[in-house]
């Protein structure tokens, strides 16, 4: 994800000090159950779409925007499937940050529209969740497991981490954004024992 202007402005004031930032990600599945991944231009690793909301931007609106900008796919958001604080990150230029990621599950009716829509991805593709390409960003497999489990009946709640373990919590359906007419569907079930998986928003 490209660095938003508001972060660049902050960096001019605080240098490389650690920032606590919001993050959004989305696991998009097609009708065959394949997941949408992009190969990041910055590190060559495959990952689900992720990004940083602009100030005042709603998480659902932000993740729809990011998905369109990065892959050309307009996702239909189905629900929140995970909320997690990431581990501290240090970027090559020395900037430090920690992301609080909200992960959405989504679907699309036309996977053929997927393509690298900006400079952040060198490739995009659809993959079987059980046969992901390598190398893959460490946070991607647990996000996919969370989304797949959350979309399986019976619907219940999003997955959260508490004390290193996953737990569930029922959510109220809400609208993702004014222009996204599908309401957030309750997403259920925690991913299987993945407490050792590295979190993060990227």
XYZ file of C-alpha atoms in Angstrom:
202
model
C 0.000 0.000 0.000
C 1.314 3.455 -0.865
C 2.024 5.754 2.061
C -0.900 8.183 2.565
C -0.159 11.901 2.625
C -1.255 12.267 6.257
C 1.433 9.775 7.334
C 4.105 11.534 5.275
C 3.102 14.773 7.006
C 3.375 13.124 10.419
C 6.781 11.694 9.567
C 8.078 15.185 8.876
C 7.311 15.995 12.522
C 8.166 12.767 14.361
C 10.758 11.139 12.118
C 10.931 7.345 12.408
C 9.106 7.075 15.756
C 6.588 4.250 16.042
C 3.072 5.025 14.819
C -0.100 3.161 15.814
C -2.126 2.988 12.609
C -5.463 1.640 11.391
C -5.326 -1.009 8.687
C -7.902 -2.805 6.559
C -7.652 -6.009 4.549
C -10.057 -8.120 2.508
C -10.230 -11.799 1.604
C -12.086 -11.915 -1.734
C -13.455 -15.296 -2.864
C -14.894 -16.162 -6.263
C -17.704 -18.625 -7.031
C -15.192 -21.491 -7.156
C -13.889 -20.726 -3.665
C -10.577 -19.338 -4.915
C -8.980 -16.402 -3.112
C -7.695 -13.197 -4.718
C -4.021 -12.424 -4.052
C -1.625 -9.813 -5.333
C 2.158 -10.049 -5.527
C 3.513 -6.987 -3.793
C 5.988 -4.850 -5.676
C 7.866 -3.875 -2.494
C 8.819 -7.360 -1.273
C 7.728 -9.832 -3.967
C 5.391 -11.674 -1.587
C 1.791 -12.676 -2.266
C -0.888 -11.183 -0.006
C -4.554 -10.351 0.297
C -5.474 -6.753 -0.497
C -4.703 -4.395 2.386
C -4.355 -0.685 3.004
C -4.697 2.276 5.327
C -7.928 4.285 5.629
C -7.646 8.004 5.039
C -8.600 10.230 8.007
C -12.378 9.989 8.482
C -12.772 7.211 5.908
C -14.925 4.273 6.988
C -13.127 0.873 7.053
C -15.556 -0.743 4.592
C -15.228 2.127 2.132
C -11.446 2.064 2.496
C -11.085 -1.645 1.763
C -13.390 -1.438 -1.272
C -11.293 1.472 -2.593
C -8.033 -0.401 -1.981
C -9.292 -3.510 -3.754
C -10.386 -1.534 -6.818
C -7.137 0.440 -6.910
C -4.905 -2.633 -6.562
C -6.754 -5.334 -8.525
C -9.632 -3.807 -10.511
C -12.079 -5.998 -8.582
C -15.115 -4.410 -6.900
C -15.687 -6.620 -3.851
C -19.095 -7.305 -2.350
C -18.397 -7.124 1.365
C -20.028 -9.932 3.347
C -18.778 -9.212 6.841
C -15.919 -8.593 9.231
C -13.990 -11.826 9.728
C -11.138 -10.699 11.962
C -9.717 -7.894 14.099
C -6.100 -8.062 15.207
C -3.195 -5.898 16.374
C -0.068 -6.627 14.393
C 3.520 -6.975 15.498
C 5.804 -3.916 15.305
C 7.151 -3.358 11.797
C 10.325 -1.595 10.684
C 10.453 -0.477 7.065
C 13.699 -0.258 5.031
C 13.780 3.529 5.487
C 13.640 3.124 9.308
C 9.978 4.051 9.803
C 8.335 2.040 12.609
C 4.642 1.282 13.035
C 2.040 -1.123 14.409
C -1.260 -1.770 12.605
C -4.681 -2.574 14.049
C -6.193 -4.515 11.149
C -9.879 -5.026 10.374
C -10.217 -7.917 7.932
C -13.306 -8.316 5.732
C -14.638 -11.323 3.855
C -15.974 -10.563 0.380
C -16.986 -12.161 -2.897
C -16.999 -11.205 -6.559
C -19.046 -12.394 -9.481
C -16.486 -11.714 -12.222
C -12.944 -12.880 -11.370
C -11.785 -12.241 -14.948
C -11.601 -8.510 -14.217
C -8.618 -8.984 -11.883
C -5.393 -7.324 -13.012
C -2.546 -5.290 -11.487
C -4.342 -1.949 -11.425
C -1.532 0.143 -9.911
C 2.188 0.025 -9.173
C 1.747 -1.716 -5.802
C 1.299 -5.182 -7.355
C 3.273 -6.911 -10.088
C 0.777 -9.789 -10.460
C -2.696 -10.728 -9.277
C -4.339 -14.124 -9.366
C -6.896 -16.547 -7.955
C -5.680 -19.436 -5.820
C -7.008 -22.422 -3.927
C -6.901 -21.486 -0.202
C -5.173 -24.793 0.455
C -2.475 -24.254 -2.174
C -1.221 -20.700 -1.790
C 1.719 -19.474 -3.873
C 5.132 -18.811 -2.356
C 6.464 -16.615 -0.959
C 3.408 -15.365 0.943
C 3.062 -12.591 3.544
C 2.833 -14.231 6.988
C -0.475 -12.546 7.876
C -2.229 -13.833 4.734
C -2.886 -17.536 5.578
C -4.568 -16.823 8.952
C -6.717 -14.107 7.368
C -7.844 -16.535 4.685
C -8.609 -19.245 7.265
C -10.611 -16.730 9.282
C -12.655 -15.669 6.246
C -13.336 -19.212 5.042
C -14.366 -20.313 8.543
C -16.486 -17.192 8.965
C -18.434 -17.849 5.782
C -19.181 -21.448 6.719
C -22.553 -22.029 8.428
C -23.708 -21.463 11.060
C -22.952 -17.729 11.045
C -21.875 -16.343 14.371
C -19.088 -13.810 14.829
C -15.773 -12.403 13.725
C -12.500 -13.799 15.060
C -10.347 -11.924 17.527
C -7.132 -12.671 19.371
C -7.190 -12.587 23.175
C -4.094 -13.511 25.151
C -2.598 -15.293 22.137
C -5.706 -17.406 21.470
C -8.539 -16.925 19.002
C -12.074 -16.332 20.233
C -15.395 -15.392 18.632
C -17.838 -12.554 19.115
C -21.235 -11.953 17.528
C -21.486 -8.802 15.427
C -24.405 -6.601 14.457
C -24.775 -6.271 10.659
C -24.070 -2.704 9.510
C -23.592 -1.005 6.143
C -20.010 -1.038 4.896
C -20.355 2.314 3.128
C -23.120 4.473 1.606
C -22.372 3.164 -1.889
C -21.997 -0.485 -0.840
C -25.580 -1.682 -0.772
C -24.927 -5.088 0.747
C -25.150 -5.132 4.539
C -22.343 -6.730 6.494
C -23.320 -10.318 7.138
C -22.474 -11.969 10.432
C -19.272 -13.896 9.923
C -18.448 -16.791 12.242
C -15.927 -19.144 13.739
C -12.335 -18.596 14.743
C -9.572 -19.983 12.563
C -8.012 -23.197 13.784
C -5.093 -22.887 16.239
C -3.047 -20.158 14.581
C -1.914 -18.210 17.624
C 1.714 -18.436 16.500
C 1.058 -16.902 13.092
C 2.665 -13.551 12.552
C 0.035 -10.801 12.365
C 0.302 -7.495 10.572
C -1.420 -5.255 8.101
C 0.400 -5.837 4.963
